[in-house]
């Protein structure tokens, strides 16, 4: 009798495949959840602090309060408290976003009406003023003869030198012909110059990221205590103000789009365009433009606050569904029934 040989190895392999197929791949589920979380966080970050606030406000305040509003006195009413729930929803939905949208709208309108300089921090604006005055002094009569782009390039170059090459901690250790610093300066100025003509949000965001990378590289190379950080110390009047690379990028870009063109326009209108006339008037013009933007910024702060306060005061007229308190719905009916019995 012939005995057929059983292939144990193949049987074991088939059995293992069957077991694997019947197993639930929890690792795959965990990976999917992680990817979904990553996707949500990336989209949330693109919206900035406003998007984060609205989402947290919605989850932590709006939805719980709206739910409680609909559930209030449900047993007494015999159904959901639609009036209370609707008022809670309208009040919370309007109040949260308005705390951001009204000030943001005020800033945008002020920038269009009074110039983008009103959106720049006053300390940073005065620092820019000092740098631009030195730029105008270096150019002399050329500030009129040269085109606008050339003046903006000079300002970007001066800004870099003032922030880094002449920084109190670096000016004694940086030597002439520093190729590394020169490469950083080229990247710094090129990004600012390119950003002036950019209008799309994606291009500006890309430029802002590139600018932040330059600042991080400079901090890593020259500031040991700020390795891979994106903050900048601005020294002005023996005081140090700290700002972020993103804010500096936006502020410098707005200054180059607003104050520099306005100064050149004012200088071009001078009847006497002699070198002496330019020298005596350029500082006055820069001072006047800066003062005008600073006053506009103060007006913006007061006006924005007043507009927000006024809007919040009229919100009740928007969300109130009736003159009675919806929290008492059902309770008032019960008390009136008791009074009738008495």
mmCIF file of C-alpha atoms in Angstrom:
data_model
loop_
_atom_site.group_PDB
_atom_site.id
_atom_site.type_symbol
_atom_site.label_atom_id
_atom_site.label_comp_id
_atom_site.label_asym_id
_atom_site.label_seq_id
_atom_site.Cartn_x
_atom_site.Cartn_y
_atom_site.Cartn_z
ATOM 1 C CA UNK A 1 0.000 0.000 0.000
ATOM 2 C CA UNK A 2 1.318 3.354 -1.003
ATOM 3 C CA UNK A 3 1.123 6.147 1.537
ATOM 4 C CA UNK A 4 0.842 9.639 0.118
ATOM 5 C CA UNK A 5 3.185 12.154 1.677
ATOM 6 C CA UNK A 6 1.462 15.069 3.405
ATOM 7 C CA UNK A 7 3.133 18.432 2.827
ATOM 8 C CA UNK A 8 3.108 19.856 6.344
ATOM 9 C CA UNK A 9 4.854 23.076 5.356
ATOM 10 C CA UNK A 10 2.225 24.045 2.786
ATOM 11 C CA UNK A 11 -0.588 23.180 5.217
ATOM 12 C CA UNK A 12 0.909 25.377 7.908
ATOM 13 C CA UNK A 13 1.341 28.253 5.496
ATOM 14 C CA UNK A 14 -2.301 28.010 4.345
ATOM 15 C CA UNK A 15 -3.498 27.857 7.957
ATOM 16 C CA UNK A 16 -1.472 30.972 8.809
ATOM 17 C CA UNK A 17 -2.965 32.876 5.847
ATOM 18 C CA UNK A 18 -6.487 31.917 7.011
ATOM 19 C CA UNK A 19 -5.777 33.165 10.540
ATOM 20 C CA UNK A 20 -4.328 36.404 9.216
ATOM 21 C CA UNK A 21 -7.347 36.998 7.031
ATOM 22 C CA UNK A 22 -9.686 36.557 10.002
ATOM 23 C CA UNK A 23 -7.749 39.023 12.171
ATOM 24 C CA UNK A 24 -8.928 42.629 12.477
ATOM 25 C CA UNK A 25 -6.120 44.941 11.464
ATOM 26 C CA UNK A 26 -6.212 47.405 14.368
ATOM 27 C CA UNK A 27 -2.924 48.865 13.206
ATOM 28 C CA UNK A 28 -4.553 49.907 9.928
ATOM 29 C CA UNK A 29 -7.504 51.480 11.760
ATOM 30 C CA UNK A 30 -5.124 53.409 14.018
ATOM 31 C CA UNK A 31 -3.202 54.615 10.989
ATOM 32 C CA UNK A 32 -6.415 55.804 9.313
ATOM 33 C CA UNK A 33 -7.451 57.713 12.440
ATOM 34 C CA UNK A 34 -3.998 59.290 12.668
ATOM 35 C CA UNK A 35 -4.144 60.328 8.996
ATOM 36 C CA UNK A 36 -7.630 61.800 9.440
ATOM 37 C CA UNK A 37 -6.438 63.711 12.515
ATOM 38 C CA UNK A 38 -3.392 64.987 10.609
ATOM 39 C CA UNK A 39 -5.603 66.117 7.710
ATOM 40 C CA UNK A 40 -7.965 67.959 10.088
ATOM 41 C CA UNK A 41 -5.116 69.668 11.953
ATOM 42 C CA UNK A 42 -3.441 70.808 8.717
ATOM 43 C CA UNK A 43 -6.660 72.384 7.475
ATOM 44 C CA UNK A 44 -7.320 73.926 10.867
ATOM 45 C CA UNK A 45 -3.849 75.492 10.992
ATOM 46 C CA UNK A 46 -4.384 77.051 7.561
ATOM 47 C CA UNK A 47 -7.297 79.005 9.013
ATOM 48 C CA UNK A 48 -5.074 80.417 11.763
ATOM 49 C CA UNK A 49 -6.147 81.404 15.262
ATOM 50 C CA UNK A 50 -9.591 82.543 14.059
ATOM 51 C CA UNK A 51 -10.442 79.058 12.756
ATOM 52 C CA UNK A 52 -9.129 77.430 15.945
ATOM 53 C CA UNK A 53 -11.152 79.775 18.145
ATOM 54 C CA UNK A 54 -14.369 79.264 16.186
ATOM 55 C CA UNK A 55 -13.984 75.469 16.271
ATOM 56 C CA UNK A 56 -13.247 75.355 20.020
ATOM 57 C CA UNK A 57 -16.027 77.860 20.702
ATOM 58 C CA UNK A 58 -18.428 75.736 18.656
ATOM 59 C CA UNK A 59 -17.513 72.468 20.427
ATOM 60 C CA UNK A 60 -17.010 73.836 23.941
ATOM 61 C CA UNK A 61 -19.726 76.491 24.198
ATOM 62 C CA UNK A 62 -22.157 76.779 21.295
ATOM 63 C CA UNK A 63 -23.253 73.158 20.899
ATOM 64 C CA UNK A 64 -23.568 72.383 24.659
ATOM 65 C CA UNK A 65 -25.525 75.592 25.310
ATOM 66 C CA UNK A 66 -27.799 75.056 22.327
ATOM 67 C CA UNK A 67 -28.440 71.486 23.464
ATOM 68 C CA UNK A 68 -29.275 72.643 26.984
ATOM 69 C CA UNK A 69 -31.521 75.357 25.541
ATOM 70 C CA UNK A 70 -33.620 72.821 23.632
ATOM 71 C CA UNK A 71 -33.750 70.525 26.674
ATOM 72 C CA UNK A 72 -34.773 73.274 29.149
ATOM 73 C CA UNK A 73 -38.163 72.526 30.807
ATOM 74 C CA UNK A 74 -38.773 69.739 28.312
ATOM 75 C CA UNK A 75 -40.846 67.698 30.760
ATOM 76 C CA UNK A 76 -43.068 70.648 31.677
ATOM 77 C CA UNK A 77 -43.594 71.627 28.034
ATOM 78 C CA UNK A 78 -44.030 68.086 26.765
ATOM 79 C CA UNK A 79 -41.658 68.824 23.876
ATOM 80 C CA UNK A 80 -38.345 70.520 23.153
ATOM 81 C CA UNK A 81 -38.001 74.187 24.118
ATOM 82 C CA UNK A 82 -37.619 75.473 20.567
ATOM 83 C CA UNK A 83 -37.601 79.142 21.550
ATOM 84 C CA UNK A 84 -34.792 78.791 24.111
ATOM 85 C CA UNK A 85 -32.732 76.566 21.816
ATOM 86 C CA UNK A 86 -33.088 78.940 18.864
ATOM 87 C CA UNK A 87 -32.120 81.980 20.947
ATOM 88 C CA UNK A 88 -29.082 80.173 22.380
ATOM 89 C CA UNK A 89 -27.972 79.165 18.878
ATOM 90 C CA UNK A 90 -28.358 82.650 17.385
ATOM 91 C CA UNK A 91 -26.681 84.402 20.330
ATOM 92 C CA UNK A 92 -23.662 82.077 20.474
ATOM 93 C CA UNK A 93 -23.277 81.802 16.699
ATOM 94 C CA UNK A 94 -23.300 85.586 16.236
ATOM 95 C CA UNK A 95 -21.238 86.610 19.278
ATOM 96 C CA UNK A 96 -18.179 84.348 18.870
ATOM 97 C CA UNK A 97 -17.209 85.113 15.246
ATOM 98 C CA UNK A 98 -18.136 88.795 15.593
ATOM 99 C CA UNK A 99 -15.410 89.249 18.243
ATOM 100 C CA UNK A 100 -12.919 88.607 15.427
ATOM 101 C CA UNK A 101 -14.681 89.619 12.237
ATOM 102 C CA UNK A 102 -15.529 93.189 13.301
ATOM 103 C CA UNK A 103 -11.942 94.144 14.353
ATOM 104 C CA UNK A 104 -10.550 92.384 11.267
ATOM 105 C CA UNK A 105 -12.995 94.294 9.071
ATOM 106 C CA UNK A 106 -12.008 97.572 10.756
ATOM 107 C CA UNK A 107 -8.320 96.871 10.093
ATOM 108 C CA UNK A 108 -8.966 96.077 6.424
ATOM 109 C CA UNK A 109 -11.082 99.199 5.905
ATOM 110 C CA UNK A 110 -8.519 101.392 7.700
ATOM 111 C CA UNK A 111 -5.758 99.972 5.521
ATOM 112 C CA UNK A 112 -7.673 100.863 2.370
ATOM 113 C CA UNK A 113 -8.737 104.317 3.556
ATOM 114 C CA UNK A 114 -5.658 105.499 5.473
ATOM 115 C CA UNK A 115 -2.866 103.381 4.010
ATOM 116 C CA UNK A 116 -1.452 99.984 4.963
ATOM 117 C CA UNK A 117 0.920 101.696 7.403
ATOM 118 C CA UNK A 118 -1.902 101.925 9.983
ATOM 119 C CA UNK A 119 -1.678 98.143 10.329
ATOM 120 C CA UNK A 120 1.981 98.288 11.455
ATOM 121 C CA UNK A 121 2.932 98.250 15.141
ATOM 122 C CA UNK A 122 3.992 101.747 16.268
ATOM 123 C CA UNK A 123 7.398 100.613 17.595
ATOM 124 C CA UNK A 124 8.183 98.799 14.348
ATOM 125 C CA UNK A 125 6.906 101.777 12.326
ATOM 126 C CA UNK A 126 9.312 104.164 14.101
ATOM 127 C CA UNK A 127 12.167 101.734 13.508
ATOM 128 C CA UNK A 128 11.292 101.651 9.810
ATOM 129 C CA UNK A 129 11.138 105.460 9.801
ATOM 130 C CA UNK A 130 14.712 105.723 11.072
ATOM 131 C CA UNK A 131 15.925 103.187 8.503
ATOM 132 C CA UNK A 132 14.092 104.889 5.633
ATOM 133 C CA UNK A 133 15.514 108.279 6.597
ATOM 134 C CA UNK A 134 19.029 106.853 6.355
ATOM 135 C CA UNK A 135 18.082 105.278 3.025
ATOM 136 C CA UNK A 136 16.869 108.634 1.681
ATOM 137 C CA UNK A 137 20.035 110.312 2.955
ATOM 138 C CA UNK A 138 22.223 107.777 1.151
ATOM 139 C CA UNK A 139 20.295 108.154 -2.090
ATOM 140 C CA UNK A 140 20.119 111.961 -1.961
ATOM 141 C CA UNK A 141 18.673 113.335 -5.203
ATOM 142 C CA UNK A 142 18.673 109.777 -6.589
ATOM 143 C CA UNK A 143 15.591 109.027 -4.518
ATOM 144 C CA UNK A 144 13.666 111.034 -7.109
ATOM 145 C CA UNK A 145 15.712 110.045 -10.133
ATOM 146 C CA UNK A 146 15.612 106.305 -9.362
ATOM 147 C CA UNK A 147 12.472 104.291 -9.855
ATOM 148 C CA UNK A 148 10.290 103.110 -6.983
ATOM 149 C CA UNK A 149 11.625 99.557 -7.085
ATOM 150 C CA UNK A 150 15.179 100.824 -6.579
ATOM 151 C CA UNK A 151 14.124 102.779 -3.467
ATOM 152 C CA UNK A 152 12.368 99.725 -2.092
ATOM 153 C CA UNK A 153 15.474 97.618 -2.704
ATOM 154 C CA UNK A 154 17.610 100.137 -0.826
ATOM 155 C CA UNK A 155 15.193 100.042 2.103
ATOM 156 C CA UNK A 156 15.202 96.210 2.248
ATOM 157 C CA UNK A 157 19.013 96.224 2.182
ATOM 158 C CA UNK A 158 19.203 98.851 4.951
ATOM 159 C CA UNK A 159 16.636 96.951 7.007
ATOM 160 C CA UNK A 160 18.736 93.786 6.930
ATOM 161 C CA UNK A 161 21.941 95.668 7.830
ATOM 162 C CA UNK A 162 20.242 97.411 10.734
ATOM 163 C CA UNK A 163 18.633 94.259 12.116
ATOM 164 C CA UNK A 164 21.652 91.982 11.821
ATOM 165 C CA UNK A 165 24.881 93.509 10.542
ATOM 166 C CA UNK A 166 24.608 96.425 12.993
ATOM 167 C CA UNK A 167 23.001 94.421 15.795
ATOM 168 C CA UNK A 168 24.710 95.205 19.148
ATOM 169 C CA UNK A 169 25.574 91.530 19.657
ATOM 170 C CA UNK A 170 26.921 90.984 16.150
ATOM 171 C CA UNK A 171 28.491 94.188 14.862
ATOM 172 C CA UNK A 172 31.791 93.467 16.650
ATOM 173 C CA UNK A 173 32.088 89.852 15.502
ATOM 174 C CA UNK A 174 30.894 90.107 11.902
ATOM 175 C CA UNK A 175 33.713 90.838 9.514
ATOM 176 C CA UNK A 176 33.614 92.449 6.097
ATOM 177 C CA UNK A 177 33.205 89.931 3.310
ATOM 178 C CA UNK A 178 31.205 87.454 5.405
ATOM 179 C CA UNK A 179 29.900 85.231 2.604
ATOM 180 C CA UNK A 180 27.361 83.453 4.816
ATOM 181 C CA UNK A 181 25.775 86.715 5.974
ATOM 182 C CA UNK A 182 25.859 88.017 2.385
ATOM 183 C CA UNK A 183 23.911 84.957 1.210
ATOM 184 C CA UNK A 184 21.322 85.501 3.959
ATOM 185 C CA UNK A 185 21.013 89.161 2.969
ATOM 186 C CA UNK A 186 20.420 88.232 -0.652
ATOM 187 C CA UNK A 187 17.647 85.808 0.297
ATOM 188 C CA UNK A 188 16.147 88.331 2.749
ATOM 189 C CA UNK A 189 15.989 91.228 0.263
ATOM 190 C CA UNK A 190 14.922 89.106 -2.714
ATOM 191 C CA UNK A 191 11.935 87.693 -0.836
ATOM 192 C CA UNK A 192 10.769 91.156 0.286
ATOM 193 C CA UNK A 193 11.212 92.642 -3.196
ATOM 194 C CA UNK A 194 9.343 89.755 -4.805
ATOM 195 C CA UNK A 195 6.481 89.961 -2.277
ATOM 196 C CA UNK A 196 5.648 93.583 -3.143
ATOM 197 C CA UNK A 197 4.051 92.597 -6.442
ATOM 198 C CA UNK A 198 2.441 89.389 -5.143
ATOM 199 C CA UNK A 199 -1.322 89.373 -4.641
ATOM 200 C CA UNK A 200 -2.377 85.725 -4.375
ATOM 201 C CA UNK A 201 -2.583 84.299 -0.851
ATOM 202 C CA UNK A 202 -0.707 81.140 -1.816
ATOM 203 C CA UNK A 203 2.264 83.110 -3.206
ATOM 204 C CA UNK A 204 2.365 85.387 -0.148
ATOM 205 C CA UNK A 205 2.176 82.433 2.204
ATOM 206 C CA UNK A 206 5.054 80.768 0.365
ATOM 207 C CA UNK A 207 7.135 83.963 0.564
ATOM 208 C CA UNK A 208 6.344 84.336 4.279
ATOM 209 C CA UNK A 209 7.503 80.758 4.877
ATOM 210 C CA UNK A 210 10.731 81.359 2.941
ATOM 211 C CA UNK A 211 11.306 84.561 4.925
ATOM 212 C CA UNK A 212 10.782 82.710 8.223
ATOM 213 C CA UNK A 213 13.297 80.082 7.101
ATOM 214 C CA UNK A 214 15.893 82.800 6.478
ATOM 215 C CA UNK A 215 15.365 84.231 9.971
ATOM 216 C CA UNK A 216 15.633 80.747 11.496
ATOM 217 C CA UNK A 217 18.900 80.144 9.615
ATOM 218 C CA UNK A 218 20.318 83.485 10.796
ATOM 219 C CA UNK A 219 19.333 82.776 14.400
ATOM 220 C CA UNK A 220 20.926 79.342 14.212
ATOM 221 C CA UNK A 221 24.164 80.685 12.710
ATOM 222 C CA UNK A 222 24.673 83.883 14.709
ATOM 223 C CA UNK A 223 22.438 83.706 17.793
ATOM 224 C CA UNK A 224 23.244 80.580 19.798
ATOM 225 C CA UNK A 225 20.338 81.056 22.173
ATOM 226 C CA UNK A 226 17.792 81.189 19.321
ATOM 227 C CA UNK A 227 18.558 78.043 17.405
ATOM 228 C CA UNK A 228 15.933 77.360 14.721
ATOM 229 C CA UNK A 229 13.597 80.031 16.129
ATOM 230 C CA UNK A 230 11.636 82.576 14.104
ATOM 231 C CA UNK A 231 11.719 85.568 16.456
ATOM 232 C CA UNK A 232 13.597 88.825 15.898
ATOM 233 C CA UNK A 233 14.823 91.438 18.374
ATOM 234 C CA UNK A 234 14.338 95.003 17.139
ATOM 235 C CA UNK A 235 16.566 97.464 18.996
ATOM 236 C CA UNK A 236 15.247 101.026 19.033
ATOM 237 C CA UNK A 237 15.923 103.908 21.454
ATOM 238 C CA UNK A 238 17.945 101.599 23.716
ATOM 239 C CA UNK A 239 14.939 99.312 24.048
ATOM 240 C CA UNK A 240 14.421 95.879 22.556
ATOM 241 C CA UNK A 241 11.132 94.846 20.983
ATOM 242 C CA UNK A 242 10.553 91.264 19.911
ATOM 243 C CA UNK A 243 8.537 90.355 16.865
ATOM 244 C CA UNK A 244 8.044 87.236 14.761
ATOM 245 C CA UNK A 245 9.475 86.631 11.311
ATOM 246 C CA UNK A 246 5.958 86.491 9.836
ATOM 247 C CA UNK A 247 4.971 89.827 11.400
ATOM 248 C CA UNK A 248 8.207 91.466 10.259
ATOM 249 C CA UNK A 249 7.609 90.182 6.738
ATOM 250 C CA UNK A 250 4.073 91.603 6.656
ATOM 251 C CA UNK A 251 5.069 94.920 8.272
ATOM 252 C CA UNK A 252 8.067 95.486 5.977
ATOM 253 C CA UNK A 253 5.998 94.595 2.931
ATOM 254 C CA UNK A 254 3.225 97.042 3.921
ATOM 255 C CA UNK A 255 5.772 99.786 4.614
ATOM 256 C CA UNK A 256 7.392 99.290 1.208
ATOM 257 C CA UNK A 257 3.972 99.370 -0.462
ATOM 258 C CA UNK A 258 2.699 102.423 1.414
ATOM 259 C CA UNK A 259 5.198 104.855 2.992
ATOM 260 C CA UNK A 260 7.954 104.604 0.374
ATOM 261 C CA UNK A 261 5.652 105.235 -2.646
ATOM 262 C CA UNK A 262 3.876 108.053 -0.747
ATOM 263 C CA UNK A 263 7.221 109.709 0.078
ATOM 264 C CA UNK A 264 8.404 109.531 -3.514
ATOM 265 C CA UNK A 265 5.098 110.946 -4.730
ATOM 266 C CA UNK A 266 5.381 113.875 -2.320
ATOM 267 C CA UNK A 267 8.989 114.536 -3.337
ATOM 268 C CA UNK A 268 8.112 114.406 -7.022
ATOM 269 C CA UNK A 269 5.542 117.171 -6.461
ATOM 270 C CA UNK A 270 8.156 119.583 -5.099
ATOM 271 C CA UNK A 271 8.576 122.623 -7.346
ATOM 272 C CA UNK A 272 12.272 122.884 -6.556
ATOM 273 C CA UNK A 273 13.898 119.484 -6.985
ATOM 274 C CA UNK A 274 17.414 120.558 -6.085
ATOM 275 C CA UNK A 275 19.495 118.344 -3.835
ATOM 276 C CA UNK A 276 19.243 120.872 -0.991
ATOM 277 C CA UNK A 277 15.458 121.046 -1.295
ATOM 278 C CA UNK A 278 15.143 117.290 -1.189
ATOM 279 C CA UNK A 279 17.475 117.035 1.793
ATOM 280 C CA UNK A 280 15.476 119.602 3.799
ATOM 281 C CA UNK A 281 12.055 118.163 2.908
ATOM 282 C CA UNK A 282 12.477 114.389 2.829
ATOM 283 C CA UNK A 283 12.701 113.954 6.608
ATOM 284 C CA UNK A 284 9.674 116.188 7.146
ATOM 285 C CA UNK A 285 7.666 114.215 4.624
ATOM 286 C CA UNK A 286 8.598 110.886 6.240
ATOM 287 C CA UNK A 287 7.748 112.262 9.695
ATOM 288 C CA UNK A 288 4.386 113.570 8.507
ATOM 289 C CA UNK A 289 3.448 110.314 6.796
ATOM 290 C CA UNK A 290 4.466 108.308 9.864
ATOM 291 C CA UNK A 291 2.507 110.585 12.200
ATOM 292 C CA UNK A 292 -0.543 110.347 9.937
ATOM 293 C CA UNK A 293 -0.389 106.528 9.985
ATOM 294 C CA UNK A 294 0.122 106.446 13.768
ATOM 295 C CA UNK A 295 -2.909 108.684 14.329
ATOM 296 C CA UNK A 296 -4.849 106.446 11.971
ATOM 297 C CA UNK A 297 -3.785 103.419 14.006
ATOM 298 C CA UNK A 298 -4.999 105.018 17.245
ATOM 299 C CA UNK A 299 -8.274 105.917 15.539
ATOM 300 C CA UNK A 300 -8.510 102.336 14.325
ATOM 301 C CA UNK A 301 -8.127 100.975 17.876
ATOM 302 C CA UNK A 302 -10.797 103.306 19.263
ATOM 303 C CA UNK A 303 -13.134 102.920 16.285
ATOM 304 C CA UNK A 304 -12.801 99.135 16.181
ATOM 305 C CA UNK A 305 -13.550 98.842 19.900
ATOM 306 C CA UNK A 306 -16.532 101.187 19.609
ATOM 307 C CA UNK A 307 -17.908 99.283 16.606
ATOM 308 C CA UNK A 308 -17.614 95.967 18.447
ATOM 309 C CA UNK A 309 -19.274 97.373 21.578
ATOM 310 C CA UNK A 310 -22.116 98.844 19.517
ATOM 311 C CA UNK A 311 -22.675 95.567 17.696
ATOM 312 C CA UNK A 312 -22.707 93.534 20.920
ATOM 313 C CA UNK A 313 -25.277 95.937 22.391
ATOM 314 C CA UNK A 314 -27.730 95.317 19.536
ATOM 315 C CA UNK A 315 -27.235 91.539 19.375
ATOM 316 C CA UNK A 316 -30.172 90.875 21.787
ATOM 317 C CA UNK A 317 -32.506 92.544 19.295
ATOM 318 C CA UNK A 318 -31.340 90.054 16.674
ATOM 319 C CA UNK A 319 -31.619 86.776 18.581
ATOM 320 C CA UNK A 320 -34.610 87.410 20.909
ATOM 321 C CA UNK A 321 -37.666 85.577 19.588
ATOM 322 C CA UNK A 322 -40.173 87.151 22.013
ATOM 323 C CA UNK A 323 -40.407 89.567 24.940
ATOM 324 C CA UNK A 324 -40.641 86.739 27.486
ATOM 325 C CA UNK A 325 -37.745 84.735 28.895
ATOM 326 C CA UNK A 326 -37.725 81.360 27.081
ATOM 327 C CA UNK A 327 -36.087 79.745 30.134
ATOM 328 C CA UNK A 328 -39.420 80.156 31.928
ATOM 329 C CA UNK A 329 -41.469 78.436 29.217
ATOM 330 C CA UNK A 330 -43.442 75.632 30.846
ATOM 331 C CA UNK A 331 -42.804 76.903 34.354
ATOM 332 C CA UNK A 332 -45.036 79.938 33.946
ATOM 333 C CA UNK A 333 -47.834 77.747 32.631
ATOM 334 C CA UNK A 334 -47.587 75.433 35.628
ATOM 335 C CA UNK A 335 -47.602 78.327 38.113
ATOM 336 C CA UNK A 336 -50.636 79.907 36.437
ATOM 337 C CA UNK A 337 -52.514 76.594 36.712
ATOM 338 C CA UNK A 338 -51.719 76.412 40.421
ATOM 339 C CA UNK A 339 -52.972 79.971 40.920
ATOM 340 C CA UNK A 340 -56.265 79.139 39.211
ATOM 341 C CA UNK A 341 -56.775 76.163 41.493
ATOM 342 C CA UNK A 342 -56.340 78.365 44.502
#
